[in-house]
mmCIF file of C-alpha atoms in Angstrom:
data_model
loop_
_atom_site.group_PDB
_atom_site.id
_atom_site.type_symbol
_atom_site.label_atom_id
_atom_site.label_comp_id
_atom_site.label_asym_id
_atom_site.label_seq_id
_atom_site.Cartn_x
_atom_site.Cartn_y
_atom_site.Cartn_z
ATOM 1 C CA UNK A 182 74.924 204.127 251.469
ATOM 2 C CA UNK A 183 75.504 200.862 249.525
ATOM 3 C CA UNK A 184 72.351 199.226 248.185
ATOM 4 C CA UNK A 185 72.784 196.028 250.223
ATOM 5 C CA UNK A 186 72.989 198.041 253.473
ATOM 6 C CA UNK A 187 69.886 200.015 252.476
ATOM 7 C CA UNK A 188 68.022 196.762 251.879
ATOM 8 C CA UNK A 189 69.129 195.407 255.255
ATOM 9 C CA UNK A 190 68.013 198.613 256.982
ATOM 10 C CA UNK A 191 64.643 198.429 255.250
ATOM 11 C CA UNK A 192 64.203 194.783 256.245
ATOM 12 C CA UNK A 193 65.036 195.583 259.881
ATOM 13 C CA UNK A 194 62.704 198.599 260.028
ATOM 14 C CA UNK A 195 59.750 196.901 258.335
ATOM 15 C CA UNK A 196 59.945 193.337 259.687
ATOM 16 C CA UNK A 197 62.355 192.989 262.614
ATOM 17 C CA UNK A 198 61.754 196.196 264.570
ATOM 18 C CA UNK A 199 57.927 195.906 264.664
ATOM 19 C CA UNK A 200 58.314 192.440 266.212
ATOM 20 C CA UNK A 201 60.997 193.659 268.635
ATOM 21 C CA UNK A 202 58.952 196.700 269.605
ATOM 22 C CA UNK A 203 55.930 194.553 270.429
ATOM 23 C CA UNK A 204 58.060 192.292 272.592
ATOM 24 C CA UNK A 205 59.576 195.167 274.576
ATOM 25 C CA UNK A 206 56.358 197.196 274.986
ATOM 26 C CA UNK A 207 53.877 194.351 275.216
ATOM 27 C CA UNK A 208 54.135 193.185 278.828
ATOM 28 C CA UNK A 209 51.261 193.118 281.295
ATOM 29 C CA UNK A 210 52.662 196.063 283.240
ATOM 30 C CA UNK A 211 52.713 198.283 280.157
ATOM 31 C CA UNK A 212 49.255 197.033 279.153
ATOM 32 C CA UNK A 213 47.884 198.190 282.510
ATOM 33 C CA UNK A 214 49.476 201.597 282.006
ATOM 34 C CA UNK A 215 47.879 201.842 278.567
ATOM 35 C CA UNK A 216 44.460 201.169 280.103
ATOM 36 C CA UNK A 217 45.031 203.808 282.786
ATOM 37 C CA UNK A 218 46.236 206.393 280.275
ATOM 38 C CA UNK A 219 43.397 205.847 277.810
ATOM 39 C CA UNK A 220 40.447 205.802 280.203
ATOM 40 C CA UNK A 221 39.765 209.506 279.485
ATOM 41 C CA UNK A 222 39.718 209.092 275.685
ATOM 42 C CA UNK A 223 36.406 209.901 274.015
ATOM 43 C CA UNK A 224 34.753 210.815 270.744
ATOM 44 C CA UNK A 225 36.793 210.995 267.556
ATOM 45 C CA UNK A 226 40.418 210.076 268.278
ATOM 46 C CA UNK A 227 43.697 210.468 266.452
ATOM 47 C CA UNK A 228 46.533 208.208 267.571
ATOM 48 C CA UNK A 229 50.051 208.885 266.329
ATOM 49 C CA UNK A 230 52.602 206.087 266.371
ATOM 50 C CA UNK A 231 49.753 203.590 266.198
ATOM 51 C CA UNK A 232 52.208 200.741 265.721
ATOM 52 C CA UNK A 233 50.636 197.301 265.848
ATOM 53 C CA UNK A 234 47.500 198.589 267.556
ATOM 54 C CA UNK A 235 48.393 197.635 271.114
ATOM 55 C CA UNK A 236 46.133 200.397 272.471
ATOM 56 C CA UNK A 237 42.980 199.219 270.714
ATOM 57 C CA UNK A 238 41.721 196.849 273.389
ATOM 58 C CA UNK A 239 42.162 199.531 276.065
ATOM 59 C CA UNK A 240 40.007 202.284 274.562
ATOM 60 C CA UNK A 241 36.821 202.922 276.574
ATOM 61 C CA UNK A 242 33.283 202.758 275.133
ATOM 62 C CA UNK A 243 33.182 206.557 274.809
ATOM 63 C CA UNK A 244 35.548 206.357 271.810
ATOM 64 C CA UNK A 245 33.622 206.539 268.516
ATOM 65 C CA UNK A 246 36.364 206.260 265.884
ATOM 66 C CA UNK A 247 40.141 206.333 265.501
ATOM 67 C CA UNK A 248 42.429 207.805 262.862
ATOM 68 C CA UNK A 249 45.635 205.763 263.206
ATOM 69 C CA UNK A 250 48.908 207.247 261.930
ATOM 70 C CA UNK A 251 52.218 205.408 261.634
ATOM 71 C CA UNK A 252 55.106 205.917 259.177
ATOM 72 C CA UNK A 253 56.121 202.240 259.135
ATOM 73 C CA UNK A 254 54.070 200.009 256.785
ATOM 74 C CA UNK A 255 55.365 196.999 258.692
ATOM 75 C CA UNK A 256 53.538 198.222 261.780
ATOM 76 C CA UNK A 257 50.272 198.445 259.843
ATOM 77 C CA UNK A 258 50.770 194.878 258.663
ATOM 78 C CA UNK A 259 50.981 193.753 262.280
ATOM 79 C CA UNK A 260 48.037 195.961 263.282
ATOM 80 C CA UNK A 261 45.638 194.557 260.672
ATOM 81 C CA UNK A 262 44.288 191.607 262.754
ATOM 82 C CA UNK A 263 43.619 193.866 265.746
ATOM 83 C CA UNK A 264 41.891 196.425 263.552
ATOM 84 C CA UNK A 265 39.639 193.767 262.027
ATOM 85 C CA UNK A 266 38.681 192.525 265.504
ATOM 86 C CA UNK A 267 38.083 195.993 266.971
ATOM 87 C CA UNK A 268 34.599 197.254 267.812
ATOM 88 C CA UNK A 269 35.859 200.778 267.004
ATOM 89 C CA UNK A 270 36.102 201.905 263.361
ATOM 90 C CA UNK A 271 39.789 202.518 262.589
ATOM 91 C CA UNK A 272 41.220 204.373 259.604
ATOM 92 C CA UNK A 273 44.822 203.245 259.083
ATOM 93 C CA UNK A 274 47.109 205.775 257.416
ATOM 94 C CA UNK A 275 50.816 205.515 256.611
ATOM 95 C CA UNK A 276 52.179 208.957 257.374
ATOM 96 C CA UNK A 277 54.227 211.187 259.615
ATOM 97 C CA UNK A 278 52.905 212.946 262.683
ATOM 98 C CA UNK A 279 54.642 216.161 261.582
ATOM 99 C CA UNK A 280 52.075 216.558 258.748
ATOM 100 C CA UNK A 281 48.725 215.099 259.767
ATOM 101 C CA UNK A 282 46.198 214.636 256.920
ATOM 102 C CA UNK A 283 43.326 215.910 259.088
ATOM 103 C CA UNK A 284 41.367 219.201 258.949
ATOM 104 C CA UNK A 285 41.664 221.790 261.717
ATOM 105 C CA UNK A 286 39.693 221.446 264.969
ATOM 106 C CA UNK A 287 37.875 218.248 264.011
ATOM 107 C CA UNK A 288 38.890 215.740 266.694
ATOM 108 C CA UNK A 289 38.140 215.246 270.375
ATOM 109 C CA UNK A 290 41.170 213.306 271.627
ATOM 110 C CA UNK A 291 44.783 212.957 270.527
ATOM 111 C CA UNK A 292 46.841 210.028 271.783
ATOM 112 C CA UNK A 293 50.599 209.556 271.851
ATOM 113 C CA UNK A 294 51.929 206.454 273.575
ATOM 114 C CA UNK A 295 55.651 205.710 273.327
ATOM 115 C CA UNK A 296 55.841 207.906 270.218
ATOM 116 C CA UNK A 297 57.182 211.384 271.051
ATOM 117 C CA UNK A 298 60.495 209.692 271.747
ATOM 118 C CA UNK A 299 60.941 208.826 268.065
ATOM 119 C CA UNK A 300 59.325 211.552 265.954
ATOM 120 C CA UNK A 301 61.715 213.762 264.006
ATOM 121 C CA UNK A 302 60.351 217.099 265.226
ATOM 122 C CA UNK A 303 58.449 216.925 268.555
ATOM 123 C CA UNK A 304 57.386 220.623 268.662
ATOM 124 C CA UNK A 305 55.955 220.386 265.157
ATOM 125 C CA UNK A 306 54.125 217.147 266.007
ATOM 126 C CA UNK A 307 52.585 218.702 269.102
ATOM 127 C CA UNK A 308 51.609 221.781 267.096
ATOM 128 C CA UNK A 309 49.863 219.499 264.595
ATOM 129 C CA UNK A 310 48.009 217.710 267.379
ATOM 130 C CA UNK A 311 46.884 221.057 268.767
ATOM 131 C CA UNK A 312 45.721 222.078 265.284
ATOM 132 C CA UNK A 313 43.500 219.028 264.716
ATOM 133 C CA UNK A 314 41.938 219.091 268.192
ATOM 134 C CA UNK A 315 38.760 221.073 268.771
ATOM 135 C CA UNK A 316 38.619 223.693 271.517
ATOM 136 C CA UNK A 317 37.655 221.141 274.164
ATOM 137 C CA UNK A 318 39.988 218.475 272.835
ATOM 138 C CA UNK A 319 42.507 216.706 275.034
ATOM 139 C CA UNK A 320 45.939 215.207 274.505
ATOM 140 C CA UNK A 321 46.737 211.915 276.241
ATOM 141 C CA UNK A 322 50.395 210.949 276.577
ATOM 142 C CA UNK A 323 52.122 207.851 277.863
ATOM 143 C CA UNK A 324 55.795 208.308 277.106
ATOM 144 C CA UNK A 325 59.245 207.403 278.298
ATOM 145 C CA UNK A 326 61.808 210.173 278.364
ATOM 146 C CA UNK A 327 64.396 212.221 280.213
ATOM 147 C CA UNK A 328 64.492 211.377 283.897
ATOM 148 C CA UNK A 329 64.305 214.068 286.556
ATOM 149 C CA UNK A 330 67.230 212.351 288.305
ATOM 150 C CA UNK A 331 70.418 213.895 286.873
ATOM 151 C CA UNK A 332 72.485 210.763 287.512
ATOM 152 C CA UNK A 333 70.110 208.838 285.236
ATOM 153 C CA UNK A 334 69.703 211.560 282.631
ATOM 154 C CA UNK A 335 73.481 211.750 282.163
ATOM 155 C CA UNK A 336 73.484 208.078 281.213
ATOM 156 C CA UNK A 337 70.514 208.665 278.931
ATOM 157 C CA UNK A 338 72.590 211.273 277.083
ATOM 158 C CA UNK A 339 75.499 208.845 276.770
ATOM 159 C CA UNK A 340 73.363 205.980 275.467
ATOM 160 C CA UNK A 341 71.130 208.024 273.213
ATOM 161 C CA UNK A 342 73.177 207.544 270.045
ATOM 162 C CA UNK A 343 73.064 203.760 270.318
ATOM 163 C CA UNK A 344 69.363 203.837 271.185
ATOM 164 C CA UNK A 345 68.504 205.823 268.055
ATOM 165 C CA UNK A 346 70.148 203.201 265.829
ATOM 166 C CA UNK A 347 68.789 200.090 267.536
ATOM 167 C CA UNK A 348 65.259 201.466 268.061
ATOM 168 C CA UNK A 349 64.701 203.238 264.723
ATOM 169 C CA UNK A 350 65.094 206.815 265.924
ATOM 170 C CA UNK A 351 63.892 206.460 269.520
ATOM 171 C CA UNK A 352 65.456 208.984 271.945
ATOM 172 C CA UNK A 353 66.031 208.305 275.626
ATOM 173 C CA UNK A 354 66.441 211.917 276.702
ATOM 174 C CA UNK A 355 63.449 213.969 275.560
ATOM 175 C CA UNK A 356 61.784 215.952 278.394
ATOM 176 C CA UNK A 357 58.179 214.979 277.715
ATOM 177 C CA UNK A 358 56.291 217.255 280.107
ATOM 178 C CA UNK A 359 58.297 220.317 279.083
ATOM 179 C CA UNK A 360 57.779 219.598 275.377
ATOM 180 C CA UNK A 361 54.016 219.235 275.797
ATOM 181 C CA UNK A 362 53.670 222.390 277.869
ATOM 182 C CA UNK A 363 55.892 224.407 275.534
ATOM 183 C CA UNK A 364 53.505 223.516 272.700
ATOM 184 C CA UNK A 365 50.591 225.270 274.377
ATOM 185 C CA UNK A 366 49.051 222.482 276.446
ATOM 186 C CA UNK A 367 48.310 222.453 280.162
ATOM 187 C CA UNK A 368 48.229 219.183 282.098
ATOM 188 C CA UNK A 369 45.133 218.589 284.172
ATOM 189 C CA UNK A 370 46.768 215.470 285.520
ATOM 190 C CA UNK A 371 50.277 214.109 285.131
ATOM 191 C CA UNK A 372 52.212 211.288 286.766
ATOM 192 C CA UNK A 373 55.946 210.608 286.432
ATOM 193 C CA UNK A 374 57.681 207.480 287.709
ATOM 194 C CA UNK A 375 60.145 204.686 286.975
ATOM 195 C CA UNK A 376 58.652 201.566 285.425
ATOM 196 C CA UNK A 377 59.617 198.678 287.733
ATOM 197 C CA UNK A 378 61.930 195.913 286.529
ATOM 198 C CA UNK A 379 63.328 197.972 283.648
ATOM 199 C CA UNK A 380 66.642 199.810 283.208
ATOM 200 C CA UNK A 381 66.210 203.290 284.639
ATOM 201 C CA UNK A 382 67.616 204.880 281.483
ATOM 202 C CA UNK A 383 64.621 203.479 279.613
ATOM 203 C CA UNK A 384 62.020 203.439 282.389
ATOM 204 C CA UNK A 385 61.166 207.063 283.252
ATOM 205 C CA UNK A 386 57.504 207.351 282.260
ATOM 206 C CA UNK A 387 55.203 210.338 281.953
ATOM 207 C CA UNK A 388 51.453 209.698 281.819
ATOM 208 C CA UNK A 389 49.008 212.570 281.649
ATOM 209 C CA UNK A 390 46.038 214.348 280.104
ATOM 210 C CA UNK A 391 46.537 217.878 278.774
ATOM 211 C CA UNK A 392 44.197 220.490 277.320
ATOM 212 C CA UNK A 393 44.891 223.286 274.887
ATOM 213 C CA UNK A 394 45.536 226.696 276.452
ATOM 214 C CA UNK A 395 43.098 229.232 275.004
#
């Protein structure tokens, strides 16, 4: 790839996309869903795809600390003011969810919100989350993904290539519940629905809390 195109791609990923992502995922409706999803978080938390820290204000008092992972340094730049204002100690790390720099069985809660859509290897990421959770640990997900309605999922397949380019690797058509369960988790609660006032190809949400199967 020519150097000027590489520089443009880097500029978009580090500066433009973080701003665009916050605009698209920062509405009041999504904020309310974040609060609902995170109400069961507790103890020592790891959050993958931390982004600009949009979840921080929604964590309940039971959360003691957060290890925040994101591969995009531009996201950490945007997260810094929220981290400084947070009552919860946050350790910001630039890294990939496929290789978490955390010892085995040390954390109480893992959080993935609007992240499994864009990781390179979802099964490996979920395996890593299982590894770092203790035996009573729980995984909280709030994700968009493949709709149960076949007429919508066909369009998700058609649009997926464009989506991956515009949204830095985000996929429209990943079956979130199936991926989580295939990785050895069992949902204690799960809710799937279309987010109102959004294109249905982008609006099929899965929110749930899952535990490791022993």
